[in-house]
Structures are given as structure tokens and as C-alpha cells.
């Protein structure tokens, strides 16, 4: 396990530190190969299927990245990442990185894969595995503007619509991830720091959500309804984290959305900004549905015995406490980040 986790860290760090396309590709490849045993550690048909799907899409994306960077080296004669890319390889590279991250319209693998994994591996997949392609995407900006805007708008819409009638929490989180990445991609062509800020705030929010579901050991919306008896304090805090993911004002999730909309309006694309803002309402609906199921409904299979949930938990709750605080109370720092 430690070997795999270290390789996971190494792969992403290698991509961060590289200035050569081959090295960046190698980093992506290492982190893909390191997470595959983690994904298939439960010998369950679902997990194996998810791992296979993940491996195939990631291998295709990596091959496409390699092809695009080779083509770029062939056309321009150099391998440096920071050097301007030729238009054609740049578009190909954007699509490959979009496939790696799971942006719409190449997002179809993400909900399926996330659904087959346990919550811890799912957490790694939706936070840590997004970092390397995201940073690469930041480094090749600004490229084909219409393609980027198309990816961003499609992702926010798909992320909103896809999650609407899901009952599986992991699929809901997958669609939420697609929508958030859409927001980041939209603003990335104008302001990479802002996109990075959005990612930095998205990570603790997603971390908290996954940890809450792990603490309640629930993977469907229905099983969440029993959580008021197991962890009353956590049940009270959860809606704040979910609404923060949805981007409501007094919570931290509002900050990146607010700044992104401001940036898009500054760049004189009000239509794109309006579509993004309206698609956030779709996402908000399913976050509200989850928090409603969790805090305002009583589980249909309510037991009279009180023993099971009086047991002390052995899991460490400090990471969850820290990330929950971050994802609810970071808004006053907005002027500092600005």
C-alpha cells in the first residue's frame, strides 16, 4: 500500500515538476498505474469492471497526449511544455487532458468508474488524480478558445443534468466533479490562478463529502436517512458542506463561483456566464435533495434498538473536522485571495 501511495504521489509530482512533454506523460502514466491496484483491491466484479474501464480510458488519453506532444515536436522542433504549442496538437492535447479528467463530452467513464469503487479510492480518484492533468491544462493555456468554452459549458450542464435523478451517492459526486471541473475550465483560459483557487477549494469540499459518506458507510441516498441516529452532529453539519459544493453565499464554495462569474463578465462573455450560473442551479437541486434526505427524513427501516450507533468509532475524525471547517468558513478570506 505504501509503495502504491508513494508512486501515486511521485507520478503527480513528476508531472508538476516536468518541463518536457515526455516526462509529464511519464508522470501521468505512473499515477495511473499506481491507482489501478488500489481500485481493484476488493475482488468484486464491480471493482474489476471499474478498474478495467478506468485503465482503458486513461491509456487512451495517455497515448493521445504522447501522440499530440510528438506531433508538436515534429512541427515546432522542441519538447518544452512552456513553449507555445502548434494549434493542432494543442487541440488534441486539450481533448486528451479532458478525457483524463473526465470533462464532458468525454466524461462517460467517470460516473461508472466511481460507482464501482469504495469511498476511499473514489476520494483519491476525484481529488488527487485530477491534479496532474489540471496543472498540464493550466500550462498549455490559452489555446483554442472556442473548444475550451465548449468543454466548460458542456461540463457544467452535464454535471447538473446528470446528477438529477441519481440515487447512488458516488454517481452524484461524479457528476458534481464534472460540473466543478467545467467551471474551472471556463475561467482557465483567462485566469489560471483563479482556476487553481477553484480546485483548491473544491478538494476539501469533496474530501469532506466522501469522508461523511464513509463515516456513515452509506452509498445510496436512502441509507443516509439513518445517519441522524449514528452521528447527529455530523448530520447537522453535512447540509452546509453540500450547499458549499453547490456554491451558496455564506459558505466557501461561493467564493470561486463568484470570482469566476466576475472574470467571465469582465471578459465580455455574459452568455457563457449566465449558462454556467443557471447550470449551478441544477447541481444545487441534487445537493439539496441529498441534504434533505439526510437531515429532514427518517429512515424507512427505523429500528427500535439503540445499541448499534452507541459504539465509539475507531476512525480518526480530525481530517474530516478540518476539511469541513475549510469548506464552510473560508469565504471571509476572499479579499485576501483577490
JSON list of N, CA, C and O in Angstrom, two decimals, residues 155-174:
[
{"chain": "A", "resi": 155, "resn": "UNK", "atom": "N", "xyz": [-19.63, 20.70, -19.70]},
{"chain": "A", "resi": 155, "resn": "UNK", "atom": "CA", "xyz": [-19.40, 20.03, -18.41]},
{"chain": "A", "resi": 155, "resn": "UNK", "atom": "C", "xyz": [-20.33, 20.55, -17.33]},
{"chain": "A", "resi": 155, "resn": "UNK", "atom": "O", "xyz": [-20.87, 19.77, -16.55]},
{"chain": "A", "resi": 156, "resn": "UNK", "atom": "N", "xyz": [-20.50, 21.89, -17.27]},
{"chain": "A", "resi": 156, "resn": "UNK", "atom": "CA", "xyz": [-21.39, 22.40, -16.22]},
{"chain": "A", "resi": 156, "resn": "UNK", "atom": "C", "xyz": [-22.82, 21.90, -16.44]},
{"chain": "A", "resi": 156, "resn": "UNK", "atom": "O", "xyz": [-23.49, 21.53, -15.49]},
{"chain": "A", "resi": 157, "resn": "UNK", "atom": "N", "xyz": [-23.25, 21.86, -17.71]},
{"chain": "A", "resi": 157, "resn": "UNK", "atom": "CA", "xyz": [-24.62, 21.41, -17.99]},
{"chain": "A", "resi": 157, "resn": "UNK", "atom": "C", "xyz": [-24.79, 19.92, -17.72]},
{"chain": "A", "resi": 157, "resn": "UNK", "atom": "O", "xyz": [-25.75, 19.50, -17.07]},
{"chain": "A", "resi": 158, "resn": "UNK", "atom": "N", "xyz": [-23.83, 19.12, -18.20]},
{"chain": "A", "resi": 158, "resn": "UNK", "atom": "CA", "xyz": [-23.91, 17.66, -18.00]},
{"chain": "A", "resi": 158, "resn": "UNK", "atom": "C", "xyz": [-23.82, 17.33, -16.51]},
{"chain": "A", "resi": 158, "resn": "UNK", "atom": "O", "xyz": [-24.57, 16.50, -15.99]},
{"chain": "A", "resi": 159, "resn": "UNK", "atom": "N", "xyz": [-22.89, 18.03, -15.81]},
{"chain": "A", "resi": 159, "resn": "UNK", "atom": "CA", "xyz": [-22.75, 17.81, -14.38]},
{"chain": "A", "resi": 159, "resn": "UNK", "atom": "C", "xyz": [-24.01, 18.15, -13.61]},
{"chain": "A", "resi": 159, "resn": "UNK", "atom": "O", "xyz": [-24.30, 17.56, -12.59]},
{"chain": "A", "resi": 160, "resn": "UNK", "atom": "N", "xyz": [-24.76, 19.14, -14.13]},
{"chain": "A", "resi": 160, "resn": "UNK", "atom": "CA", "xyz": [-26.02, 19.48, -13.48]},
{"chain": "A", "resi": 160, "resn": "UNK", "atom": "C", "xyz": [-27.12, 18.48, -13.80]},
{"chain": "A", "resi": 160, "resn": "UNK", "atom": "O", "xyz": [-27.81, 17.96, -12.92]},
{"chain": "A", "resi": 161, "resn": "UNK", "atom": "N", "xyz": [-27.28, 18.21, -15.09]},
{"chain": "A", "resi": 161, "resn": "UNK", "atom": "CA", "xyz": [-28.38, 17.33, -15.52]},
{"chain": "A", "resi": 161, "resn": "UNK", "atom": "C", "xyz": [-28.17, 15.88, -15.12]},
{"chain": "A", "resi": 161, "resn": "UNK", "atom": "O", "xyz": [-29.11, 15.19, -14.73]},
{"chain": "A", "resi": 162, "resn": "UNK", "atom": "N", "xyz": [-26.91, 15.42, -15.24]},
{"chain": "A", "resi": 162, "resn": "UNK", "atom": "CA", "xyz": [-26.65, 14.01, -14.99]},
{"chain": "A", "resi": 162, "resn": "UNK", "atom": "C", "xyz": [-26.99, 13.58, -13.58]},
{"chain": "A", "resi": 162, "resn": "UNK", "atom": "O", "xyz": [-27.45, 12.46, -13.35]},
{"chain": "A", "resi": 163, "resn": "UNK", "atom": "N", "xyz": [-26.75, 14.48, -12.62]},
{"chain": "A", "resi": 163, "resn": "UNK", "atom": "CA", "xyz": [-26.94, 14.09, -11.23]},
{"chain": "A", "resi": 163, "resn": "UNK", "atom": "C", "xyz": [-28.37, 14.17, -10.74]},
{"chain": "A", "resi": 163, "resn": "UNK", "atom": "O", "xyz": [-28.65, 13.81, -9.60]},
{"chain": "A", "resi": 164, "resn": "UNK", "atom": "N", "xyz": [-29.28, 14.67, -11.61]},
{"chain": "A", "resi": 164, "resn": "UNK", "atom": "CA", "xyz": [-30.62, 14.99, -11.10]},
{"chain": "A", "resi": 164, "resn": "UNK", "atom": "C", "xyz": [-31.38, 13.80, -10.52]},
{"chain": "A", "resi": 164, "resn": "UNK", "atom": "O", "xyz": [-31.84, 13.84, -9.40]},
{"chain": "A", "resi": 165, "resn": "UNK", "atom": "N", "xyz": [-31.53, 12.71, -11.30]},
{"chain": "A", "resi": 165, "resn": "UNK", "atom": "CA", "xyz": [-32.30, 11.61, -10.70]},
{"chain": "A", "resi": 165, "resn": "UNK", "atom": "C", "xyz": [-31.44, 10.41, -10.35]},
{"chain": "A", "resi": 165, "resn": "UNK", "atom": "O", "xyz": [-31.81, 9.28, -10.55]},
{"chain": "A", "resi": 166, "resn": "UNK", "atom": "N", "xyz": [-30.24, 10.69, -9.81]},
{"chain": "A", "resi": 166, "resn": "UNK", "atom": "CA", "xyz": [-29.39, 9.61, -9.33]},
{"chain": "A", "resi": 166, "resn": "UNK", "atom": "C", "xyz": [-29.76, 9.28, -7.89]},
{"chain": "A", "resi": 166, "resn": "UNK", "atom": "O", "xyz": [-30.10, 10.18, -7.12]},
{"chain": "A", "resi": 167, "resn": "UNK", "atom": "N", "xyz": [-29.68, 8.01, -7.53]},
{"chain": "A", "resi": 167, "resn": "UNK", "atom": "CA", "xyz": [-29.87, 7.65, -6.13]},
{"chain": "A", "resi": 167, "resn": "UNK", "atom": "C", "xyz": [-28.55, 7.21, -5.51]},
{"chain": "A", "resi": 167, "resn": "UNK", "atom": "O", "xyz": [-28.45, 7.10, -4.30]},
{"chain": "A", "resi": 168, "resn": "UNK", "atom": "N", "xyz": [-27.55, 6.95, -6.35]},
{"chain": "A", "resi": 168, "resn": "UNK", "atom": "CA", "xyz": [-26.25, 6.49, -5.85]},
{"chain": "A", "resi": 168, "resn": "UNK", "atom": "C", "xyz": [-25.39, 7.70, -5.52]},
{"chain": "A", "resi": 168, "resn": "UNK", "atom": "O", "xyz": [-25.18, 8.56, -6.38]},
{"chain": "A", "resi": 169, "resn": "UNK", "atom": "N", "xyz": [-24.89, 7.76, -4.30]},
{"chain": "A", "resi": 169, "resn": "UNK", "atom": "CA", "xyz": [-24.10, 8.93, -3.89]},
{"chain": "A", "resi": 169, "resn": "UNK", "atom": "C", "xyz": [-22.82, 9.09, -4.69]},
{"chain": "A", "resi": 169, "resn": "UNK", "atom": "O", "xyz": [-22.42, 10.21, -5.00]},
{"chain": "A", "resi": 170, "resn": "UNK", "atom": "N", "xyz": [-22.18, 7.97, -5.04]},
{"chain": "A", "resi": 170, "resn": "UNK", "atom": "CA", "xyz": [-20.91, 8.10, -5.76]},
{"chain": "A", "resi": 170, "resn": "UNK", "atom": "C", "xyz": [-21.14, 8.67, -7.15]},
{"chain": "A", "resi": 170, "resn": "UNK", "atom": "O", "xyz": [-20.33, 9.46, -7.64]},
{"chain": "A", "resi": 171, "resn": "UNK", "atom": "N", "xyz": [-22.26, 8.32, -7.77]},
{"chain": "A", "resi": 171, "resn": "UNK", "atom": "CA", "xyz": [-22.55, 8.90, -9.10]},
{"chain": "A", "resi": 171, "resn": "UNK", "atom": "C", "xyz": [-22.88, 10.38, -8.96]},
{"chain": "A", "resi": 171, "resn": "UNK", "atom": "O", "xyz": [-22.46, 11.19, -9.80]},
{"chain": "A", "resi": 172, "resn": "UNK", "atom": "N", "xyz": [-23.60, 10.73, -7.90]},
{"chain": "A", "resi": 172, "resn": "UNK", "atom": "CA", "xyz": [-23.89, 12.15, -7.67]},
{"chain": "A", "resi": 172, "resn": "UNK", "atom": "C", "xyz": [-22.58, 12.93, -7.52]},
{"chain": "A", "resi": 172, "resn": "UNK", "atom": "O", "xyz": [-22.41, 14.00, -8.11]},
{"chain": "A", "resi": 173, "resn": "UNK", "atom": "N", "xyz": [-21.64, 12.35, -6.76]},
{"chain": "A", "resi": 173, "resn": "UNK", "atom": "CA", "xyz": [-20.35, 13.02, -6.58]},
{"chain": "A", "resi": 173, "resn": "UNK", "atom": "C", "xyz": [-19.56, 13.10, -7.88]},
{"chain": "A", "resi": 173, "resn": "UNK", "atom": "O", "xyz": [-18.85, 14.08, -8.13]},
{"chain": "A", "resi": 174, "resn": "UNK", "atom": "N", "xyz": [-19.70, 12.08, -8.72]},
{"chain": "A", "resi": 174, "resn": "UNK", "atom": "CA", "xyz": [-19.01, 12.11, -10.01]},
{"chain": "A", "resi": 174, "resn": "UNK", "atom": "C", "xyz": [-19.55, 13.25, -10.87]},
{"chain": "A", "resi": 174, "resn": "UNK", "atom": "O", "xyz": [-18.78, 14.01, -11.47]}
]
